Coordinates of C-alpha atoms in Angstrom, one line a residue:
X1272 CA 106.4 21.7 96.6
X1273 CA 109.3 19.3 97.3
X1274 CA 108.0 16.5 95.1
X1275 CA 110.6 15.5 92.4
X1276 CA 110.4 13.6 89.3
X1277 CA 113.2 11.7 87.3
X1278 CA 112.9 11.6 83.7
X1279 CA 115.1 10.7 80.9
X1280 CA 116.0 14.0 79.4
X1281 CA 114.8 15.1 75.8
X1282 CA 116.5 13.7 72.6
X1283 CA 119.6 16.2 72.0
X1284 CA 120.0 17.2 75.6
X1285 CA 123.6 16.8 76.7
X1286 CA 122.5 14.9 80.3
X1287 CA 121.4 11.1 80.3
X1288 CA 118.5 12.2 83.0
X1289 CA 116.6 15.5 84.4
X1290 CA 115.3 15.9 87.6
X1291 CA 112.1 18.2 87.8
X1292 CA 111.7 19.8 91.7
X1293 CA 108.7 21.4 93.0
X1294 CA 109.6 24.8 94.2
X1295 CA 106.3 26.2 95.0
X1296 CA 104.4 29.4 93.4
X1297 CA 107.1 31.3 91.8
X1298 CA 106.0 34.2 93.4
X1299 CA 107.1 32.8 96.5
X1300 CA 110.2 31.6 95.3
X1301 CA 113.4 33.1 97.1
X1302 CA 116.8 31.8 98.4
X1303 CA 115.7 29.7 101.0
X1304 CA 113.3 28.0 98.0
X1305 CA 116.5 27.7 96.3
X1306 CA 118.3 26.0 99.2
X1307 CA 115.3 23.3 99.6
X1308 CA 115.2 23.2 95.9
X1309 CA 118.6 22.1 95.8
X1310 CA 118.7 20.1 98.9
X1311 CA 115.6 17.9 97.5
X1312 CA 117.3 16.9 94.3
X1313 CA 120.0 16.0 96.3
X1314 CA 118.1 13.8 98.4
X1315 CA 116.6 12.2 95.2
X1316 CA 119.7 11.7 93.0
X1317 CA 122.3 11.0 96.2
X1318 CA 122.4 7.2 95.6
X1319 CA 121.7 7.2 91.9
X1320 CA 124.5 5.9 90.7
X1321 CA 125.4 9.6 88.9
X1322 CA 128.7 11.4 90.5
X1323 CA 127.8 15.2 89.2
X1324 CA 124.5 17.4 89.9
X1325 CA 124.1 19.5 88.3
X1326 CA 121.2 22.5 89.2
X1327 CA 119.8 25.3 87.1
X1328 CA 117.0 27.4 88.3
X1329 CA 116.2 31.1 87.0
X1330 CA 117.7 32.6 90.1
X1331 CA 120.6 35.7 90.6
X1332 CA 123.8 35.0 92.4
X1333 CA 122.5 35.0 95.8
X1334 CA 119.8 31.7 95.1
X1335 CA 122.8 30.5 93.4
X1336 CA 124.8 30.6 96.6
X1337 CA 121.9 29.3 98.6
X1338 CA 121.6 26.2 96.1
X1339 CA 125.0 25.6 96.8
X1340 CA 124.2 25.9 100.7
X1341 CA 121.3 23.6 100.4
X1342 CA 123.3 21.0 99.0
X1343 CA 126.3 21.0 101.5
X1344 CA 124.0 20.6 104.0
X1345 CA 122.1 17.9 103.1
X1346 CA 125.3 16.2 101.8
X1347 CA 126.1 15.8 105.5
X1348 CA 127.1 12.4 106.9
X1349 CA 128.5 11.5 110.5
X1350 CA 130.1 8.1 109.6
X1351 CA 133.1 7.7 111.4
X1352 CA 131.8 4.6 112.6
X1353 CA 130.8 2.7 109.8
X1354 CA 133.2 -0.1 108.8
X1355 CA 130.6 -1.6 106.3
X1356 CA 128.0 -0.3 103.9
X1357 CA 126.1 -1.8 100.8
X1358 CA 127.4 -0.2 97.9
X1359 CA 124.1 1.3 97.2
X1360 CA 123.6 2.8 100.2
X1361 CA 126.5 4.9 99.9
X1362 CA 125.9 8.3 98.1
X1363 CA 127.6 8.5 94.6
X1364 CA 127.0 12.0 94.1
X1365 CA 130.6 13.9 94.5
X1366 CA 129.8 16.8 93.1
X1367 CA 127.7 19.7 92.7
X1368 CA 127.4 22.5 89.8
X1369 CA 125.2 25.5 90.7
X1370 CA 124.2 27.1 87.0
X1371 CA 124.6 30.9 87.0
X1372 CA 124.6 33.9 85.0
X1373 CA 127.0 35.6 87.5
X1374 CA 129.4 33.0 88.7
X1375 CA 132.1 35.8 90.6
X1376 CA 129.0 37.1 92.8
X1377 CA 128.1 33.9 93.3
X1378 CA 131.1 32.7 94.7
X1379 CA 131.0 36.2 96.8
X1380 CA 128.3 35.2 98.1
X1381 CA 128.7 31.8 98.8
X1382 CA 132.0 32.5 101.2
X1383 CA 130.1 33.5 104.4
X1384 CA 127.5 30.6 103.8
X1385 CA 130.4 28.1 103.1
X1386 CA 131.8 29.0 106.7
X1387 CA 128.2 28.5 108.2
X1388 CA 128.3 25.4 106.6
X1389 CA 131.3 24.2 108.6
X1390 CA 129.9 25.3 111.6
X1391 CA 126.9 23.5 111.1
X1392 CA 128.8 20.0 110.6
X1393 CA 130.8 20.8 113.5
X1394 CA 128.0 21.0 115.6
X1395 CA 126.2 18.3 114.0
X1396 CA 129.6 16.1 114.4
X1397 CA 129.1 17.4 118.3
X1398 CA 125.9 15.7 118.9
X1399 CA 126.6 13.0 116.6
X1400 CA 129.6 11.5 118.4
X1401 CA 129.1 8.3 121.2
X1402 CA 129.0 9.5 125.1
X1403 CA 132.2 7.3 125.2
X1404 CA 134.1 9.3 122.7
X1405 CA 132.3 13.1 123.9
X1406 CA 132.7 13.3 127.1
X1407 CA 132.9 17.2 128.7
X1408 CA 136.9 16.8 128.6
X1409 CA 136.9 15.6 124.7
X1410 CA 134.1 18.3 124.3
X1411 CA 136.1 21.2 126.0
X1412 CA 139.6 19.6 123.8
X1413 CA 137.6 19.9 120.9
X1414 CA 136.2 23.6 121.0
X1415 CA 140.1 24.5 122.3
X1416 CA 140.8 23.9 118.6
X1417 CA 138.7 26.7 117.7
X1418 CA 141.3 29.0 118.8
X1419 CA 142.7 28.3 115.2
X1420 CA 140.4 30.1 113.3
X1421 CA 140.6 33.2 116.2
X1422 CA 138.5 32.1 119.0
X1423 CA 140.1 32.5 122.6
X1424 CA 139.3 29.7 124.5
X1425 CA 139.5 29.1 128.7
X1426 CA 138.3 26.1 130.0
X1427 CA 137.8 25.9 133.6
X1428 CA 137.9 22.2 135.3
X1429 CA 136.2 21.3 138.7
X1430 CA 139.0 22.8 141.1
X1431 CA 138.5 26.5 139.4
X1432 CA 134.7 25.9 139.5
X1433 CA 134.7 25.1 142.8
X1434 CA 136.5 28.0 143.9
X1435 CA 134.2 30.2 142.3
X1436 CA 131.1 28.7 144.2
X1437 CA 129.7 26.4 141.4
X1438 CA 127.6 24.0 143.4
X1439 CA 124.7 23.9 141.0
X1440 CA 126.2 22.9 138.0
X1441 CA 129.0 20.9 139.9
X1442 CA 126.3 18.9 142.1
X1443 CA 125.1 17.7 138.6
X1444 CA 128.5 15.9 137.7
X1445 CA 129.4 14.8 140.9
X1446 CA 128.3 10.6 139.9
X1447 CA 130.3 10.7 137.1
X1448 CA 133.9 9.7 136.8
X1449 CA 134.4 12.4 134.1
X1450 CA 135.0 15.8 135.2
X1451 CA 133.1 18.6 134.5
X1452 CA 134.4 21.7 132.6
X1453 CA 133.5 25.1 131.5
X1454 CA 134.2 26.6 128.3
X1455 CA 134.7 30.2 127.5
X1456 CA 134.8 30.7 124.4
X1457 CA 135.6 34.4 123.0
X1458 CA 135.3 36.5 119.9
X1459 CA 136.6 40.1 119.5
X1460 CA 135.3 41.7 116.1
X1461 CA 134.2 44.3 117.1
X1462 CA 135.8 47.8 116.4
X1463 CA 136.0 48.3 120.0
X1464 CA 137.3 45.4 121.7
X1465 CA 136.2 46.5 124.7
X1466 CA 132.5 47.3 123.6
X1467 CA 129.8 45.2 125.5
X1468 CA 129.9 41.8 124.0
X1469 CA 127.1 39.4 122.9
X1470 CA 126.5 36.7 124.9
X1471 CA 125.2 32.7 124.1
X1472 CA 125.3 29.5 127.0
X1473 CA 125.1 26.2 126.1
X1474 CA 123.7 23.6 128.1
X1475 CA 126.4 20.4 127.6
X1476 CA 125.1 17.8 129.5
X1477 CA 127.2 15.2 127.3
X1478 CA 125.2 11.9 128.6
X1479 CA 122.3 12.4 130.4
X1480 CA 120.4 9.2 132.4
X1481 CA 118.6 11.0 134.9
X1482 CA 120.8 10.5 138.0
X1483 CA 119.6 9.0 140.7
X1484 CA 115.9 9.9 139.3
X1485 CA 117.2 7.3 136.5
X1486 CA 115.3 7.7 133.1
X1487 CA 113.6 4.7 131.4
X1488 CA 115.5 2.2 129.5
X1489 CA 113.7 3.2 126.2
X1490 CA 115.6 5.6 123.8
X1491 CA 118.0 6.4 126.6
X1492 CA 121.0 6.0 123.8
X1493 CA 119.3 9.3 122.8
X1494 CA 120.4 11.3 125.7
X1495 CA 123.8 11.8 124.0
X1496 CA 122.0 14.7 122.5
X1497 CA 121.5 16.2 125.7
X1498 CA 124.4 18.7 124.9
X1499 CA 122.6 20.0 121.8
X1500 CA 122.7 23.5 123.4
X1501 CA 126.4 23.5 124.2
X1502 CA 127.3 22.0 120.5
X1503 CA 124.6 24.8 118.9
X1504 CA 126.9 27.6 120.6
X1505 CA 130.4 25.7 120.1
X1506 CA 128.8 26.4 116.4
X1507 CA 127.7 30.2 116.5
X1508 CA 131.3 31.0 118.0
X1509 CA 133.1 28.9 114.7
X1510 CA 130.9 30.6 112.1
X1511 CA 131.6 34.1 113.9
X1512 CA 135.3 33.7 114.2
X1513 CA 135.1 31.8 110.9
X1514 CA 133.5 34.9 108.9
X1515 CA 135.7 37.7 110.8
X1516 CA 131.7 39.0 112.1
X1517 CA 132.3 42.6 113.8
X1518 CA 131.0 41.9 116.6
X1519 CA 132.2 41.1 120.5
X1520 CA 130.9 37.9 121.4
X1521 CA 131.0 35.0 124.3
X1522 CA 130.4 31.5 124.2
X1523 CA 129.9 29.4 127.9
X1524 CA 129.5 26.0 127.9
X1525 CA 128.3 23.9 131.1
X1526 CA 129.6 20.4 129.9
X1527 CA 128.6 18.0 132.8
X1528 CA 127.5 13.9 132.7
X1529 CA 124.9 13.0 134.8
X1530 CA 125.5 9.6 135.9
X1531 CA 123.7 6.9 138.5
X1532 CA 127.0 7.0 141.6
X1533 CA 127.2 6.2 145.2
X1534 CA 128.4 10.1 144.6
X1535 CA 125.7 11.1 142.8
X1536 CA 123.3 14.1 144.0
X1537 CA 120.2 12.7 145.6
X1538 CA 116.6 14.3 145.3
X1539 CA 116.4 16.4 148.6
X1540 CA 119.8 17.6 148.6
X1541 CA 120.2 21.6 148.7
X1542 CA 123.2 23.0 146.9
X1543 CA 124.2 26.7 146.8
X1544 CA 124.9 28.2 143.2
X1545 CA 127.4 30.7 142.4
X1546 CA 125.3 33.2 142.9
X1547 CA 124.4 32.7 146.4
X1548 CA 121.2 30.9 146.2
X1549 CA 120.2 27.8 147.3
X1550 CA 118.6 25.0 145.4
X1551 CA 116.6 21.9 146.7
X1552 CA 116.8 19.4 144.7
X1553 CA 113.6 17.6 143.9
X1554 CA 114.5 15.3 140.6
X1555 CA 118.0 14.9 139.4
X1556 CA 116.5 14.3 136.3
X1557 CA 116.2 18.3 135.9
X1558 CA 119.5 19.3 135.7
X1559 CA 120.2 21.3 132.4
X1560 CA 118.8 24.1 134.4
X1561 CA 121.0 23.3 137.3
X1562 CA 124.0 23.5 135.1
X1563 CA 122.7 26.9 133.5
X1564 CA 122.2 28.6 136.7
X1565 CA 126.0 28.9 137.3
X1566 CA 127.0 28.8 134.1
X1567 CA 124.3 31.9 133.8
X1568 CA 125.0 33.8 136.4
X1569 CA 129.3 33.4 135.6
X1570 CA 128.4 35.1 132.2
X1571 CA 126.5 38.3 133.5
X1572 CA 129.2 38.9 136.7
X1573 CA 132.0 38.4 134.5
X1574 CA 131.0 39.9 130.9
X1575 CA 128.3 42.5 131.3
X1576 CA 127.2 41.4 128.3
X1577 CA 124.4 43.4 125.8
X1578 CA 122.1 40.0 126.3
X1579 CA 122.2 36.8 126.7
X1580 CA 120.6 33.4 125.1
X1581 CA 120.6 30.2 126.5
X1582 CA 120.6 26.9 124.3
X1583 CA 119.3 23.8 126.0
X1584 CA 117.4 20.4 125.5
X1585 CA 115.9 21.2 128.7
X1586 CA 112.3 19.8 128.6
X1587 CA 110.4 16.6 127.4
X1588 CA 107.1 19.3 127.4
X1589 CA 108.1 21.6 124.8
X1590 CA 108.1 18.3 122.7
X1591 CA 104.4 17.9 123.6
X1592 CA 103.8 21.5 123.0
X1593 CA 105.2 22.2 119.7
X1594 CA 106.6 19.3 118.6
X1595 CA 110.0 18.4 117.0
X1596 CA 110.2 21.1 114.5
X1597 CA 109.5 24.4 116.5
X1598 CA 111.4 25.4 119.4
X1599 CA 110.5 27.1 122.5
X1600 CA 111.3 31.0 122.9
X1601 CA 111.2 32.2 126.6
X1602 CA 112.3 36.0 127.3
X1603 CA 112.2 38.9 129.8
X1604 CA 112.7 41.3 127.0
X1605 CA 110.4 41.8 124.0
X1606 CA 113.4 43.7 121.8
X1607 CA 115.5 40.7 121.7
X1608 CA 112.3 38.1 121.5
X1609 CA 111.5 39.8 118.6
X1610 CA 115.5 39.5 116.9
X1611 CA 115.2 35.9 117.7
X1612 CA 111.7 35.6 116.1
X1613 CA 112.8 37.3 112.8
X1614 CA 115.8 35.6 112.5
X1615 CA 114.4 32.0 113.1
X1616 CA 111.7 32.8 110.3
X1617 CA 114.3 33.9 107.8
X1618 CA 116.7 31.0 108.5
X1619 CA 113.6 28.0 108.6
X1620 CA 114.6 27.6 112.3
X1621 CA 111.0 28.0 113.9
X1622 CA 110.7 29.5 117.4
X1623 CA 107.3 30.0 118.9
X1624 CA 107.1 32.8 122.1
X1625 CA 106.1 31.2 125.3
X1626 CA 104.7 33.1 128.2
X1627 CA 106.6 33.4 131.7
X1628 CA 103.5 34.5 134.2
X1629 CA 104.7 35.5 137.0
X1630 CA 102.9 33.9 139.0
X1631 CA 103.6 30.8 138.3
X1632 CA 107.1 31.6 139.7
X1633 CA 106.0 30.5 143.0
X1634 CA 106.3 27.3 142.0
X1635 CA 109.5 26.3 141.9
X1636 CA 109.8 28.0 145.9
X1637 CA 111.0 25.6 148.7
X1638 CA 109.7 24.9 151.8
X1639 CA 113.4 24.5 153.1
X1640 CA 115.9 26.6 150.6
X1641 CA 115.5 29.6 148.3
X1642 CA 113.9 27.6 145.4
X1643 CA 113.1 23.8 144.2
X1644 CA 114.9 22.7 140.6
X1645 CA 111.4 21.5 140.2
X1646 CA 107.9 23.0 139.6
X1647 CA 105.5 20.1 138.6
X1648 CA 103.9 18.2 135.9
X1649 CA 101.6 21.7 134.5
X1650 CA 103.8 24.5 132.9
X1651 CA 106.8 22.3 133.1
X1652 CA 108.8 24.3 130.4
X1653 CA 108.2 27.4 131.6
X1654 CA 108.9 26.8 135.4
X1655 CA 111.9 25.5 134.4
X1656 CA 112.6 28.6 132.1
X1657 CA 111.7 30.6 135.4
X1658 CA 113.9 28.3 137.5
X1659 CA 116.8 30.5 134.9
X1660 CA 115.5 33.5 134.9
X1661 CA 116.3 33.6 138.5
X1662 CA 119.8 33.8 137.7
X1663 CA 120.3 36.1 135.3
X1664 CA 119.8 39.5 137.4
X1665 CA 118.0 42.0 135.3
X1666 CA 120.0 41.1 132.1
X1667 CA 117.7 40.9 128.9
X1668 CA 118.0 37.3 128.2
X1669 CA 116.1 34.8 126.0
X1670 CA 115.8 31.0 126.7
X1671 CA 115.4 28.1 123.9
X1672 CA 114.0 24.9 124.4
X1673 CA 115.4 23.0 121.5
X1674 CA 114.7 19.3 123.2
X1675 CA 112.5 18.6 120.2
X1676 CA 114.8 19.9 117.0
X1677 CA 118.2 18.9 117.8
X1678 CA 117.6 15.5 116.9
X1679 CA 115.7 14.3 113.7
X1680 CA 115.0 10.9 112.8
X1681 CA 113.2 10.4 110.5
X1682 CA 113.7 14.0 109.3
X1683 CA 111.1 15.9 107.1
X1684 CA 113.6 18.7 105.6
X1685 CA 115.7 18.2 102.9
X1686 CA 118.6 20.0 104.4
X1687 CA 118.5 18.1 107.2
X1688 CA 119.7 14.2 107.4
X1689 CA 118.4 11.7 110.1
X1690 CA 119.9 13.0 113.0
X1691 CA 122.2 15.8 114.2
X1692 CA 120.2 18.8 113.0
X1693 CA 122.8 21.8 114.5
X1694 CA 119.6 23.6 115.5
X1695 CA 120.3 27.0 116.1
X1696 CA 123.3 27.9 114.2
X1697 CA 121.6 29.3 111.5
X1698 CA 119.3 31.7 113.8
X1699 CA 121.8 33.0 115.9
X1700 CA 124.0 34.1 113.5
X1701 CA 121.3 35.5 111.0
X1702 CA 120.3 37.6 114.1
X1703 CA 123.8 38.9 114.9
X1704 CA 124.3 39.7 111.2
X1705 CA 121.1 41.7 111.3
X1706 CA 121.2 43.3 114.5
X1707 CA 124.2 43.3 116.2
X1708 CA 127.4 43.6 113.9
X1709 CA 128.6 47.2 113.6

């Protein structure tokens, strides 16, 4: 499965070369197969030298459409910056023919996934670009052009964030020279605009060094992905509004730089959050969780929403407990874990259930203010998924650890080239689809 083999094709044949794919047991075989399928001869034949693939497989319109999908995903390139390239480095391949007995419901069914295809590369593009070009202003300017496919978009700078009592996610910002913004992004399909909405936050930290509690030189240029949350929601709200879903939803982003300052926060400073509660700060270097805790708490006062889901690269130990292909599923209620759970399996965007036992809440208490942004070496993903949990009062929420899978190099899945992966997208709106749209 997911070997390939170039041959020149049989005498009479009207192409110059086949390209056999593994697919697996053909029992097995169903449109995501199709998608890999797809995406695998891409990867093979993307620098052949050929400008046409073209793919047949014994499939009905819908593996058609999720051929088509495969490929436009694993066609994806973030090269603004390039200015030179061997010529055989560049991909030849221009264009893709998906073979099909039923071409019309093929198309059909390849509008929604064309639109979650955008929103995929725009969150990729996200996380792709240089902390000197995405900073949380460009970030915020950027999702404020999402307003032309129907999105409503409010973005709140330091002065309106202050006023509301924002000292956790501001205290995080407050070394860098850029400011910090929040982005409310809303989407009102729903029969009933005023039904209860769906609610995602993004954690955007757009360059990350630690603070004060400065992270080691080595893969630092990394921590430009430190906004994978934010960009993973910037791309559920464009494939909603993209794909007129029927469904009320909201988008928050906490778009913040954490930056080294004579202004910077300091471990052992206390801030007050929005909500009232006050945070010692042990290690600047934990401050995803800072910035989620107002951007949180905002969301449930404002929106009453159905649930919420958080986004974040918030922990170097979900890495060393899952790895970099599964992310970590935290939740107070086992109706939406569940959602989550079947969506990530049907979209290839593995989530594995983490426990939050309460008892290990007491370790992120303070000795001086209500709680420490800290709880220690052990459990450190899921103190810090409790450190959240504090804020979201009684709301059924979910929190995902996607430190390890918004970043791929070298990646391992053929829809997915080195880098950006736009983890997330895919899951979040598979589970609306399923569950929520009405």
């Amino acid at each position: 499965k997911g070997q390939t083999l170039d041959l020149i094709a049989p005498a009479g044949s009207a192409a110059a070369r086949v390209l056999l794919v593994g697919a697996g047991k053909a029992d097995g075989f169903d449109g995501l197969g199709a998608e890999n399928a797809a995406a695998s001869a891409y990867g093979a034949l993307k620098t052949s030298g050929l400008t046409t693939l073209r793919v047949q497989l014994a499939g009905d319109a819908a593996q058609a459409a999720k051929a088509a999908f495969g490929v436009r995903l694993a066609a994806y390139r973030f090269d603004q910056y390039r200015t030179k390239e061997a010529a055989e480095k560049k991909p030849s391949l221009t264009r893709a023919e998906i073979v099909t007995t039923d071409v019309d419901g093929a198309i059909q069914a390849f509008a929604d996934l064309a639109a979650l295809a955008d929103a995929i590369a725009f969150a990729r593009d996200l996380v792709s670009e240089p902390p000197n070009v995405l900073y949380p202003a460009e970030f915020a300017k950027r999702v404020k052009q999402l307003e032309e496919l129907g999105l409503e978009v409010e973005i709140l700078g330091e002065a309106e964030m202050a006023k509301l009592g924002m000292g956790s996610l501001l205290g995080v910002g407050q070394g860098s020279v850029r400011e910090s913004q929040l982005a409310i992004l809303k989407w009102n399909g729903a029969a009933d605009k005023n039904a209860q909405p769906v609610a995602f936050i993004g954690k955007g930290v757009c360059f990350d060094t630690g603070g004060i509690s400065i992270k080691p030189a080595d893969n630092m240029e990394h921590m430009k992905t430190d906004m994978g949350g934010a960009a993973a929601v910037s791309g559920l709200m464009h494939v909603l509004a993209a794909r007129k879903a029927k469904v009320n939803a909201v988008g928050i982003l906490g778009l913040v730089e954490n930056m080294p300052d004579g202004n910077a926060q300091r471990p052992g400073d206390v801030v007050t959050s929005m909500s009232g509660q006050t945070i010692e700060i042990i290690n600047t270097d934990a401050e995803g969780r800072l910035v989620l805790a107002d951007a949180v708490w905002y969301c449930q006062q404002r929106f009453k929403p159905k649930f919420m889901v958080d986004l974040a690269t918030l922990t170097g130990a979900i890495i060393i407990a899952l790895g970099d292909d599964v992310g970590g599923l935290f939740s107070n209620n086992d109706e939406l874990a569940a959602n989550l759970m079947a969506a990530s399996e049907g979209e290839a965007e593995p989530l594995w259930r983490m426990p939050l036992p309460a008892h290990y809440d007491k370790n992120i208490d303070s000795v001086i203010a209500d709680m420490k942004n800290t709880g220690g070496r052990a459990g450190g993903s899921i103190t810090a998924a409790m450190f959240i949990q504090r804020f979201v009062n009684g709301v059924p929420w979910a929190h995902l650890d996607i430190a390890g899978t918004a970043w791929k190099k070298p990646s391992t899945i053929p829809t997915i080239p080195d880098g950006a992966t736009g983890f997330g997208v895919r899951l979040l709106n598979r589970m609306v689809a399923d569950k929520y749209e009405g």
